[in-house]
Amino acid sequence: MPAKGYNNLIGGKWVPSRTGKTFPNVNPARHDDVLGEFQASGAADIDAAVKAAAEAWKTWRLTPAPARAVILYRTGELLLERKEQYAREMTREMGKVLAETRGDVQEAIDTAFYMAGEGRRLFGQTTPSELQNKFAMSVRMPVGVCGMIAPWNFPMAIPSWKLFPALVCGNTCVIKPAEDTPLSTFNLVQTLIDAGLPPGVVNIVTGFGPEAGAPLVEHPLVRAVSFTGSSEVGRIVGQTAAAHFKPCSLEMGGKNAMIVLEDANLDLALDGALWGAFGTTGQRCTATSRIIVHKDVIRDFTEELVDRAEALRLGDGLDPEIQMGPQINRQQIETSIRYCEIAKKEGAKILTGGKPLTKGAYAKGHFFAPTVVGKVKPGMRIAQEEVFGPVVSILECSSFDEALAIANNIQYGLSTAIYTRDVNRAFRAVRDLEAGITYVNAPTIGAEVHLPFGGVKQTGNGHREGGTGALDFYTTWKSVYFDYSDKLQRAQIDTGE
Ligand code: ADP
């Protein structure tokens, strides 16, 4: 049976790409399972989508925010009804286990309800004027057409973090999903349409980065760009946006540290380490990739972590017994292999895993054994560079201060965690860890949608998704002065002093 064909969504119509080319969406756990053929789009498709979004903006920006919010609320309700179907399709296109894809859809539901609430807030400020009979306030204004480029690891949650705040703020959108996981964006946007979203307000153009992503960033009618992905591509996107003076939100890599002090509840820390390192097959930007363990407990901790990693059940995430799915594609497997080789050459030791699984049922997918690397020193590449796979390094520390220094000795700054029962050291860690997120006695993964999400240093460029941080990106402030004195009043001059 030929795979189902999916077109681009432009101005409310499903249309094929002008390139005439398509690409398959393949299940990373079973290569013979093709979810569909998607459009391999180019600059002409992006141009049409951006123009449709610009046209739709003329009316969408005038739709009252509470009315925009009703559509988001209804979207949340519909997603709840469709959660199981969308989660199953997401497991097939992305590979992570069903419990996690249900969580991914749930994150979109949470974001829908949270941002629907914003429809009746979107607060600005009223403030006194320095002049008599003059009124001053600041109001949030929509930005216009927003371009969005999404990654494959949270195929519905991340598009929802971008689309829902942008929509409630009165913007229109063109989204380019990741080439590995376009179907979940289709499911999300179909739900918006079913909830009453007018044509052209959200447009989808599928395709590859340089052909479809780059023209979206460059398009002169795109007023803001939101990108989540690798640091290499983020740098290109950021530089292009800067050349056009466009606001650009970049959310990129991490090399997230978990500190385990000698007084930690070790069993709890091990639960956290296993989930943080191998949840989503290590393919989260917040994945735990460095565990900094006090020398007094490192032996016990390491032995137990290796045992637990070896006991993980790998396979097709649709099977409820399975705990860890495949990596997304061959390239990610190559990266995991390469970093294990680099680690060995640097003098680190692969304590378990370190290789792809290719026999039996694994031969049909991109499976990599859960990998624990020991004897890692802070300066090694395996301790510095993002792997984005099920590979975790263990580093030894002799003191709390040394643990903080190792954790901060890194170009990234997304998520961090500390396990300790000492409240004083926990608070110092919260203060001193250079990261956008710090967990105490919980792993580095597990962000909630109403808090700001993002990092410091080379993880991002200062913007935040989630919470009210997203509203700051998708609106621009307008200061409004209302003079009812009926005469010219000059600020700083006619103040009567
Ligand atoms: P990953 O390594 O997680 O796949 P990438 O940064 O390669 O991350 O991809 C993230 C998103 O950026 C994808 O949607 C991809 O198609 C897009 N992308 C890749 N290259 C470019 C580019 N040159 N310009 C714009 N978008 C791009």
Short mmCIF file of C-alpha atoms and ligand atoms in Angstrom, two decimals:
data_model
loop_
_atom_site.label_atom_id
_atom_site.label_comp_id
_atom_site.label_asym_id
_atom_site.label_seq_id
_atom_site.Cartn_x
_atom_site.Cartn_y
_atom_site.Cartn_z
CA MET A 1 0.00 0.00 0.00
CA PRO A 2 1.51 3.39 -0.92
CA ALA A 3 2.20 5.70 2.03
CA LYS A 4 -0.36 8.42 2.71
CA GLY A 5 0.58 11.77 1.14
CA TYR A 6 0.60 14.98 3.19
CA ASN A 7 0.58 18.43 1.60
CA ASN A 8 1.63 21.80 2.93
CA LEU A 9 -1.00 23.98 4.59
CA ILE A 10 -1.02 27.42 3.00
CA GLY A 11 -3.81 29.96 3.45
CA GLY A 12 -6.18 27.25 4.71
CA LYS A 13 -5.60 24.92 1.73
CA TRP A 14 -3.63 21.69 1.59
CA VAL A 15 -1.32 22.11 -1.40
CA PRO A 16 1.65 20.18 -2.83
CA SER A 17 5.11 21.75 -2.91
CA ARG A 18 6.16 23.63 -6.02
CA THR A 19 9.34 21.55 -6.00
CA GLY A 20 7.32 18.43 -6.87
CA LYS A 21 9.46 16.50 -4.38
CA THR A 22 8.47 14.56 -1.28
CA PHE A 23 10.23 12.65 1.49
CA PRO A 24 9.11 9.72 3.66
CA ASN A 25 8.41 9.84 7.41
CA VAL A 26 9.84 6.55 8.69
CA ASN A 27 9.37 4.85 12.07
CA PRO A 28 12.82 4.81 13.73
CA ALA A 29 11.97 1.53 15.51
CA ARG A 30 10.77 -0.27 12.36
CA HIS A 31 12.03 0.91 9.01
CA ASP A 32 9.26 -0.90 7.12
CA ASP A 33 6.67 1.31 8.80
CA VAL A 34 6.30 4.49 6.72
CA LEU A 35 3.87 7.00 8.24
CA GLY A 36 3.53 9.13 5.13
CA GLU A 37 5.12 11.11 2.32
CA PHE A 38 5.63 14.80 3.11
CA GLN A 39 6.45 17.74 0.86
CA ALA A 40 10.14 18.57 0.37
CA SER A 41 9.44 22.28 0.06
CA GLY A 42 11.53 25.21 -1.09
CA ALA A 43 11.65 29.00 -1.05
CA ALA A 44 8.58 29.44 -3.30
CA ASP A 45 6.41 27.47 -0.86
CA ILE A 46 7.72 29.50 2.06
CA ASP A 47 6.99 32.71 0.16
CA ALA A 48 3.39 31.64 -0.48
CA ALA A 49 2.90 30.61 3.15
CA VAL A 50 4.36 33.84 4.54
CA LYS A 51 2.16 35.92 2.25
CA ALA A 52 -0.91 33.95 3.37
CA ALA A 53 0.06 34.55 6.99
CA ALA A 54 0.55 38.27 6.33
CA GLU A 55 -2.92 38.45 4.77
CA ALA A 56 -4.52 36.55 7.65
CA TRP A 57 -2.81 38.85 10.16
CA LYS A 58 -4.91 41.78 8.98
CA THR A 59 -7.98 40.29 10.65
CA TRP A 60 -6.43 38.00 13.28
CA ARG A 61 -4.68 40.91 15.02
CA LEU A 62 -8.07 42.63 15.38
CA THR A 63 -9.79 39.53 16.79
CA PRO A 64 -10.11 40.18 20.54
CA ALA A 65 -7.61 38.19 22.57
CA PRO A 66 -10.36 36.46 24.62
CA ALA A 67 -11.91 35.26 21.34
CA ARG A 68 -8.52 34.00 20.15
CA ALA A 69 -8.19 32.24 23.50
CA VAL A 70 -11.52 30.41 23.07
CA ILE A 71 -9.99 28.63 20.07
CA LEU A 72 -6.98 27.61 22.14
CA TYR A 73 -9.21 26.36 24.94
CA ARG A 74 -11.23 24.28 22.50
CA THR A 75 -7.95 23.00 21.03
CA GLY A 76 -6.92 21.81 24.49
CA GLU A 77 -10.23 19.99 24.88
CA LEU A 78 -9.95 18.32 21.47
CA LEU A 79 -6.34 17.30 22.13
CA LEU A 80 -7.51 15.63 25.33
CA GLU A 81 -9.99 13.57 23.31
CA ARG A 82 -7.34 12.69 20.71
CA LYS A 83 -4.46 12.18 23.12
CA GLU A 84 -4.12 8.44 22.71
CA GLN A 85 -4.24 8.47 18.89
CA TYR A 86 -1.75 11.33 18.63
CA ALA A 87 0.57 9.72 21.18
CA ARG A 88 0.59 6.45 19.23
CA GLU A 89 1.35 8.26 15.98
CA MET A 90 4.10 10.21 17.71
CA THR A 91 5.70 7.03 19.04
CA ARG A 92 5.67 5.68 15.49
CA GLU A 93 7.29 8.75 13.98
CA MET A 94 9.69 9.67 16.79
CA GLY A 95 10.34 6.45 18.70
CA LYS A 96 9.94 7.47 22.33
CA VAL A 97 7.78 5.19 24.47
CA LEU A 98 4.03 5.69 24.75
CA ALA A 99 4.12 7.02 28.31
CA GLU A 100 6.42 9.78 27.06
CA THR A 101 4.47 10.61 23.91
CA ARG A 102 1.32 10.85 26.02
CA GLY A 103 3.29 13.31 28.13
CA ASP A 104 4.29 15.22 24.99
CA VAL A 105 0.65 15.60 23.91
CA GLN A 106 -0.25 16.50 27.51
CA GLU A 107 2.32 19.30 27.38
CA ALA A 108 0.51 20.73 24.36
CA ILE A 109 -2.79 20.44 26.26
CA ASP A 110 -1.30 22.22 29.29
CA THR A 111 0.10 24.95 27.05
CA ALA A 112 -3.27 25.37 25.33
CA PHE A 113 -5.08 25.88 28.63
CA TYR A 114 -2.36 28.10 30.08
CA MET A 115 -2.22 30.34 27.01
CA ALA A 116 -6.04 30.39 26.73
CA GLY A 117 -6.01 31.97 30.19
CA GLU A 118 -3.67 34.66 28.88
CA GLY A 119 -6.43 35.77 26.51
CA ARG A 120 -7.99 37.57 29.47
CA ARG A 121 -4.71 38.82 30.91
CA LEU A 122 -1.92 39.89 28.52
CA PHE A 123 -1.33 42.52 31.15
CA GLY A 124 0.35 45.81 30.44
CA GLN A 125 0.91 48.62 32.90
CA THR A 126 -0.80 51.86 33.72
CA THR A 127 1.47 54.41 35.31
CA PRO A 128 1.32 58.11 36.27
CA SER A 129 2.46 60.74 33.83
CA GLU A 130 4.84 63.45 35.00
CA LEU A 131 2.44 65.99 33.46
CA GLN A 132 -1.03 67.03 34.58
CA ASN A 133 -4.07 65.75 32.71
CA LYS A 134 -2.05 63.13 30.93
CA PHE A 135 -2.49 59.37 31.08
CA ALA A 136 0.24 56.80 30.44
CA MET A 137 0.14 53.07 29.84
CA SER A 138 2.00 50.29 28.08
CA VAL A 139 0.18 47.65 26.03
CA ARG A 140 1.30 44.43 24.39
CA MET A 141 1.04 44.49 20.59
CA PRO A 142 1.37 41.49 18.26
CA VAL A 143 4.58 41.25 16.26
CA GLY A 144 3.12 40.07 12.93
CA VAL A 145 4.09 36.97 10.98
CA CYS A 146 6.25 34.64 13.08
CA GLY A 147 8.50 31.99 11.53
CA MET A 148 8.99 28.83 13.58
CA ILE A 149 11.52 26.07 13.12
CA ALA A 150 11.06 23.01 15.30
CA PRO A 151 13.17 19.99 16.27
CA TRP A 152 12.11 16.33 16.32
CA ASN A 153 12.49 15.39 20.00
CA PHE A 154 9.23 16.97 21.26
CA PRO A 155 7.22 16.85 18.04
CA MET A 156 4.00 18.30 19.49
CA ALA A 157 5.03 20.00 22.73
CA ILE A 158 7.63 22.31 21.18
CA PRO A 159 5.41 23.44 18.28
CA SER A 160 2.71 24.14 20.90
CA TRP A 161 5.16 26.25 22.96
CA LYS A 162 5.71 28.34 19.86
CA LEU A 163 2.26 28.43 18.23
CA PHE A 164 -0.06 28.90 21.22
CA PRO A 165 1.53 31.98 22.80
CA ALA A 166 2.09 33.49 19.35
CA LEU A 167 -1.60 32.98 18.52
CA VAL A 168 -3.07 34.32 21.73
CA CYS A 169 -0.88 37.40 21.32
CA GLY A 170 -2.41 38.03 17.89
CA ASN A 171 0.33 36.84 15.54
CA THR A 172 0.05 34.58 12.52
CA CYS A 173 2.52 31.78 11.93
CA VAL A 174 4.46 29.73 9.42
CA ILE A 175 5.91 26.60 11.00
CA LYS A 176 8.48 24.27 9.53
CA PRO A 177 8.49 21.04 11.50
CA ALA A 178 11.59 18.85 11.75
CA GLU A 179 11.95 16.56 8.76
CA ASP A 180 11.90 13.47 11.02
CA THR A 181 8.61 14.27 12.78
CA PRO A 182 6.21 16.37 10.70
CA LEU A 183 3.06 14.33 11.44
CA SER A 184 2.67 15.54 15.03
CA THR A 185 2.70 19.16 13.84
CA PHE A 186 -0.03 18.24 11.35
CA ASN A 187 -2.06 16.68 14.17
CA LEU A 188 -1.60 19.77 16.31
CA VAL A 189 -2.55 22.21 13.58
CA GLN A 190 -5.48 20.05 12.39
CA THR A 191 -6.79 20.30 15.95
CA LEU A 192 -6.46 24.09 15.88
CA ILE A 193 -8.43 24.14 12.62
CA ASP A 194 -11.11 21.86 14.06
CA ALA A 195 -11.33 24.23 17.02
CA GLY A 196 -12.14 27.10 14.67
CA LEU A 197 -8.82 28.68 13.68
CA PRO A 198 -9.39 30.84 10.57
CA PRO A 199 -7.52 30.03 7.31
CA GLY A 200 -3.99 31.37 6.97
CA VAL A 201 -3.45 32.04 10.66
CA VAL A 202 -1.19 28.97 10.91
CA ASN A 203 0.58 27.61 7.84
CA ILE A 204 2.74 24.49 7.65
CA VAL A 205 5.58 24.05 5.21
CA THR A 206 7.53 20.80 5.51
CA GLY A 207 11.02 20.12 4.23
CA PHE A 208 14.69 20.23 5.04
CA GLY A 209 16.63 22.94 6.84
CA PRO A 210 18.64 24.69 4.13
CA GLU A 211 15.85 24.46 1.52
CA ALA A 212 12.76 25.25 3.64
CA GLY A 213 14.07 26.57 6.98
CA ALA A 214 16.57 29.14 5.70
CA PRO A 215 14.12 31.01 3.40
CA LEU A 216 11.69 31.28 6.31
CA VAL A 217 14.31 33.03 8.44
CA GLU A 218 15.26 35.33 5.56
CA HIS A 219 11.78 36.28 4.36
CA PRO A 220 11.27 40.04 4.75
CA LEU A 221 7.64 39.67 5.88
CA VAL A 222 8.63 37.38 8.76
CA ARG A 223 8.92 39.69 11.75
CA ALA A 224 10.20 37.24 14.39
CA VAL A 225 11.86 33.83 14.31
CA SER A 226 11.66 31.11 16.93
CA PHE A 227 14.15 28.27 16.58
CA THR A 228 14.83 25.16 18.65
CA GLY A 229 17.61 22.82 17.53
CA SER A 230 21.35 22.41 17.38
CA SER A 231 23.86 25.12 18.23
CA GLU A 232 25.42 24.89 14.75
CA VAL A 233 22.14 25.65 13.00
CA GLY A 234 21.10 28.13 15.71
CA ARG A 235 24.20 30.16 14.98
CA ILE A 236 23.26 30.37 11.27
CA VAL A 237 19.64 31.23 12.09
CA GLY A 238 20.70 33.87 14.62
CA GLN A 239 23.18 35.50 12.26
CA THR A 240 20.66 35.62 9.43
CA ALA A 241 17.97 37.09 11.68
CA ALA A 242 20.44 39.65 13.04
CA ALA A 243 21.30 40.80 9.52
CA HIS A 244 17.59 41.60 9.07
CA PHE A 245 17.23 43.07 12.62
CA LYS A 246 14.61 40.44 13.46
CA PRO A 247 13.89 39.32 17.00
CA CYS A 248 15.03 35.71 17.16
CA SER A 249 14.58 33.22 19.98
CA LEU A 250 17.18 30.46 19.96
CA GLU A 251 16.90 27.41 22.21
CA MET A 252 19.82 25.06 21.64
CA GLY A 253 22.11 22.58 23.27
CA GLY A 254 22.87 21.47 26.78
CA LYS A 255 25.42 19.36 28.64
CA ASN A 256 23.39 19.07 31.76
CA ALA A 257 24.97 18.18 35.07
CA MET A 258 23.51 16.28 37.99
CA ILE A 259 25.46 16.62 41.24
CA VAL A 260 25.19 13.76 43.76
CA LEU A 261 26.63 14.71 47.14
CA GLU A 262 27.70 12.25 49.83
CA ASP A 263 24.56 12.90 51.91
CA ALA A 264 22.16 12.30 49.01
CA ASN A 265 19.42 9.69 49.08
CA LEU A 266 21.33 7.45 46.65
CA ASP A 267 18.35 5.40 45.61
CA LEU A 268 16.45 8.56 44.68
CA ALA A 269 19.50 9.92 42.84
CA LEU A 270 19.76 6.67 40.87
CA ASP A 271 16.08 6.85 39.90
CA GLY A 272 16.71 10.41 38.73
CA ALA A 273 19.91 9.55 36.88
CA LEU A 274 18.30 6.69 34.97
CA TRP A 275 15.31 8.78 33.95
CA GLY A 276 17.38 11.91 33.24
CA ALA A 277 19.98 10.10 31.13
CA PHE A 278 17.89 7.51 29.30
CA GLY A 279 14.40 9.03 29.18
CA THR A 280 13.63 9.95 25.53
CA THR A 281 16.74 7.86 24.76
CA GLY A 282 18.86 10.76 26.02
CA GLN A 283 17.55 12.94 23.22
CA ARG A 284 16.28 15.87 25.27
CA CYS A 285 18.11 19.16 25.38
CA THR A 286 17.76 18.85 29.17
CA ALA A 287 18.99 15.22 29.30
CA THR A 288 21.36 14.38 32.13
CA SER A 289 24.70 13.91 30.42
CA ARG A 290 27.19 14.51 33.25
CA ILE A 291 26.77 13.03 36.72
CA ILE A 292 29.18 14.59 39.20
CA VAL A 293 29.38 12.23 42.17
CA HIS A 294 31.13 12.68 45.50
CA LYS A 295 34.09 10.32 45.92
CA ASP A 296 32.59 8.72 49.05
CA VAL A 297 29.61 7.33 47.13
CA ILE A 298 30.86 7.12 43.54
CA ARG A 299 31.62 3.39 43.62
CA ASP A 300 28.20 2.30 44.88
CA PHE A 301 26.44 4.82 42.67
CA THR A 302 28.27 3.78 39.51
CA GLU A 303 27.84 0.03 40.04
CA GLU A 304 24.13 0.41 40.63
CA LEU A 305 23.64 2.78 37.67
CA VAL A 306 25.38 0.32 35.35
CA ASP A 307 23.14 -2.51 36.62
CA ARG A 308 20.01 -0.44 36.12
CA ALA A 309 21.09 0.72 32.65
CA GLU A 310 21.71 -2.88 31.61
CA ALA A 311 18.26 -3.89 32.87
CA LEU A 312 16.43 -1.33 30.70
CA ARG A 313 14.14 -2.95 28.12
CA LEU A 314 14.74 -1.51 24.64
CA GLY A 315 12.45 -1.78 21.64
CA ASP A 316 9.40 -0.42 19.90
CA GLY A 317 7.85 2.20 22.19
CA LEU A 318 4.31 1.04 21.32
CA ASP A 319 4.95 -2.07 23.44
CA PRO A 320 3.99 -1.12 27.03
CA GLU A 321 6.83 -3.30 28.42
CA ILE A 322 9.47 -1.22 26.62
CA GLN A 323 11.33 1.43 28.64
CA MET A 324 13.60 2.98 26.01
CA GLY A 325 13.00 3.48 22.31
CA PRO A 326 15.37 3.95 19.37
CA GLN A 327 17.38 7.01 18.41
CA ILE A 328 15.74 9.15 15.80
CA ASN A 329 17.93 8.35 12.79
CA ARG A 330 21.17 6.86 11.55
CA GLN A 331 23.04 10.14 11.95
CA GLN A 332 22.28 10.24 15.70
CA ILE A 333 23.54 6.65 16.04
CA GLU A 334 26.75 7.69 14.28
CA THR A 335 27.14 10.57 16.75
CA SER A 336 26.73 8.24 19.74
CA ILE A 337 29.30 5.81 18.27
CA ARG A 338 31.72 8.65 17.56
CA TYR A 339 31.54 10.07 21.08
CA CYS A 340 32.10 6.65 22.64
CA GLU A 341 35.24 6.32 20.48
CA ILE A 342 36.37 9.82 21.47
CA ALA A 343 35.79 9.02 25.15
CA LYS A 344 37.90 5.85 24.92
CA LYS A 345 40.73 7.68 23.16
CA GLU A 346 40.67 10.36 25.85
CA GLY A 347 41.16 7.72 28.55
CA ALA A 348 37.60 7.35 29.78
CA LYS A 349 36.08 3.89 30.20
CA ILE A 350 32.84 2.57 28.69
CA LEU A 351 31.31 0.77 31.68
CA THR A 352 28.31 -0.52 29.76
CA GLY A 353 26.83 -0.04 26.29
CA GLY A 354 28.89 1.98 23.84
CA LYS A 355 27.53 0.35 20.71
CA PRO A 356 24.46 0.11 18.49
CA LEU A 357 22.19 -2.93 18.76
CA THR A 358 21.80 -4.51 15.36
CA LYS A 359 20.64 -8.08 15.89
CA GLY A 360 17.13 -9.58 15.68
CA ALA A 361 14.27 -7.08 15.98
CA TYR A 362 16.80 -4.30 16.60
CA ALA A 363 18.06 -4.64 13.01
CA LYS A 364 14.96 -2.82 11.77
CA GLY A 365 15.60 0.30 13.86
CA HIS A 366 18.17 2.76 15.19
CA PHE A 367 18.93 1.28 18.59
CA PHE A 368 21.88 2.18 20.78
CA ALA A 369 22.65 0.47 24.09
CA PRO A 370 22.25 2.62 27.21
CA THR A 371 25.80 3.75 27.87
CA VAL A 372 27.59 4.74 31.08
CA VAL A 373 31.06 6.23 30.73
CA GLY A 374 33.37 6.19 33.76
CA LYS A 375 36.74 7.80 34.57
CA VAL A 376 35.66 10.99 32.80
CA LYS A 377 37.67 14.16 33.50
CA PRO A 378 36.07 17.63 33.22
CA GLY A 379 38.16 18.76 30.24
CA MET A 380 37.44 15.74 28.03
CA ARG A 381 35.28 16.24 24.95
CA ILE A 382 32.84 13.62 26.26
CA ALA A 383 32.36 15.94 29.27
CA GLN A 384 32.06 19.10 27.19
CA GLU A 385 30.12 18.37 24.00
CA GLU A 386 26.49 17.43 23.54
CA VAL A 387 25.91 13.82 22.39
CA PHE A 388 22.09 13.82 22.25
CA GLY A 389 21.89 10.08 22.78
CA PRO A 390 21.74 7.52 25.62
CA VAL A 391 25.29 8.23 26.77
CA VAL A 392 25.99 9.53 30.28
CA SER A 393 29.37 10.40 31.83
CA ILE A 394 30.31 10.02 35.49
CA LEU A 395 32.80 12.48 36.98
CA GLU A 396 34.25 12.40 40.47
CA CYS A 397 34.36 15.32 42.90
CA SER A 398 35.88 15.67 46.37
CA SER A 399 33.79 18.55 47.65
CA PHE A 400 30.66 20.55 47.04
CA ASP A 401 32.68 23.50 45.72
CA GLU A 402 34.52 21.28 43.28
CA ALA A 403 31.20 19.85 42.09
CA LEU A 404 29.92 23.35 41.35
CA ALA A 405 33.13 24.24 39.53
CA ILE A 406 32.92 21.13 37.33
CA ALA A 407 29.23 21.72 36.64
CA ASN A 408 29.90 25.31 35.54
CA ASN A 409 33.00 24.50 33.48
CA ILE A 410 31.02 24.22 30.28
CA GLN A 411 29.90 26.35 27.35
CA TYR A 412 26.22 25.46 27.85
CA GLY A 413 23.82 26.41 30.63
CA LEU A 414 20.42 24.79 30.28
CA SER A 415 19.49 22.44 33.12
CA THR A 416 21.17 21.27 36.33
CA ALA A 417 20.26 19.10 39.31
CA ILE A 418 21.59 18.52 42.78
CA TYR A 419 20.87 15.63 45.13
CA THR A 420 21.54 16.44 48.77
CA ARG A 421 19.65 16.52 52.08
CA ASP A 422 21.52 19.67 53.13
CA VAL A 423 19.25 22.66 52.58
CA ASN A 424 22.13 25.13 52.82
CA ARG A 425 24.10 23.50 50.03
CA ALA A 426 20.92 23.09 47.98
CA PHE A 427 20.23 26.82 48.13
CA ARG A 428 23.84 27.67 47.32
CA ALA A 429 23.62 25.38 44.29
CA VAL A 430 20.45 27.15 43.14
CA ARG A 431 22.32 30.44 43.42
CA ASP A 432 25.64 29.36 41.91
CA LEU A 433 24.85 26.88 39.14
CA GLU A 434 25.05 28.70 35.81
CA ALA A 435 21.89 27.43 34.14
CA GLY A 436 18.37 28.44 33.21
CA ILE A 437 16.90 25.57 35.25
CA THR A 438 17.98 23.93 38.53
CA TYR A 439 16.25 20.97 40.15
CA VAL A 440 16.77 19.97 43.77
CA ASN A 441 16.39 16.24 44.40
CA ALA A 442 14.90 15.72 40.95
CA PRO A 443 16.54 14.97 37.60
CA THR A 444 17.48 17.55 34.96
CA ILE A 445 14.39 16.81 32.87
CA GLY A 446 10.77 17.60 33.62
CA ALA A 447 10.00 21.22 32.77
CA GLU A 448 6.45 22.46 33.40
CA VAL A 449 4.83 24.75 30.85
CA HIS A 450 3.99 27.70 33.09
CA LEU A 451 7.62 28.33 34.05
CA PRO A 452 10.23 29.96 31.81
CA PHE A 453 12.21 27.46 29.74
CA GLY A 454 15.65 28.25 28.36
CA GLY A 455 19.25 28.60 29.31
CA VAL A 456 22.27 30.82 29.72
CA LYS A 457 25.66 30.91 27.94
CA GLN A 458 25.62 29.14 24.56
CA THR A 459 22.32 27.36 25.21
CA GLY A 460 20.32 30.33 24.04
CA ASN A 461 20.28 34.02 23.34
CA GLY A 462 18.37 35.19 26.38
CA HIS A 463 14.76 34.53 25.42
CA ARG A 464 12.47 32.12 27.23
CA GLU A 465 9.72 29.80 26.08
CA GLY A 466 6.92 28.78 28.46
CA GLY A 467 5.31 30.98 31.07
CA THR A 468 5.12 34.71 30.59
CA GLY A 469 8.56 34.70 28.96
CA ALA A 470 6.88 33.50 25.78
CA LEU A 471 4.52 36.49 25.83
CA ASP A 472 7.52 38.79 25.98
CA PHE A 473 8.84 37.27 22.77
CA TYR A 474 5.57 37.22 20.85
CA THR A 475 4.54 40.77 21.71
CA THR A 476 6.16 44.12 21.41
CA TRP A 477 5.53 46.90 23.92
CA LYS A 478 3.73 50.02 22.87
CA SER A 479 3.81 52.99 25.25
CA VAL A 480 0.68 55.09 24.99
CA TYR A 481 0.42 58.71 26.20
CA PHE A 482 -3.02 60.24 26.33
CA ASP A 483 -3.01 64.00 26.82
CA TYR A 484 -6.39 65.48 27.87
CA SER A 485 -5.09 68.93 28.87
CA ASP A 486 -5.91 70.56 25.51
CA LYS A 487 -2.53 72.27 25.41
CA LEU A 488 1.03 71.41 24.40
CA GLN A 489 2.80 69.86 27.39
CA ARG A 490 6.50 69.13 27.01
CA ALA A 491 7.93 66.17 28.92
CA GLN A 492 10.96 66.99 31.09
CA ILE A 493 10.34 70.74 30.50
CA ASP A 494 6.81 71.71 31.52
CA THR A 495 6.79 69.70 34.70
CA GLY A 496 6.19 72.73 36.89
CA GLU A 497 9.37 72.41 38.93
P1 ADP B 1 18.88 18.34 15.18
O1 ADP B 1 20.34 18.08 15.26
O2 ADP B 1 18.16 18.25 16.47
O3 ADP B 1 18.20 17.70 14.03
P2 ADP B 1 18.98 20.78 13.72
O4 ADP B 1 19.47 22.07 14.27
O5 ADP B 1 19.76 20.13 12.64
O6 ADP B 1 18.80 19.89 14.97
O7 ADP B 1 17.50 20.94 13.20
C1 ADP B 1 16.50 21.66 13.90
C2 ADP B 1 15.57 22.30 12.90
O8 ADP B 1 16.31 23.25 12.15
C3 ADP B 1 14.97 21.33 11.89
O9 ADP B 1 13.63 21.70 11.64
C4 ADP B 1 15.85 21.55 10.68
O10 ADP B 1 15.21 21.24 9.46
C5 ADP B 1 16.11 23.04 10.75
N1 ADP B 1 17.31 23.49 10.03
C6 ADP B 1 18.42 22.80 9.71
N2 ADP B 1 19.28 23.56 9.02
C7 ADP B 1 18.71 24.78 8.87
C8 ADP B 1 19.10 26.02 8.26
N3 ADP B 1 20.26 26.15 7.64
N4 ADP B 1 18.24 27.07 8.33
C9 ADP B 1 17.07 26.96 8.98
N5 ADP B 1 16.64 25.83 9.57
C10 ADP B 1 17.44 24.74 9.52
#
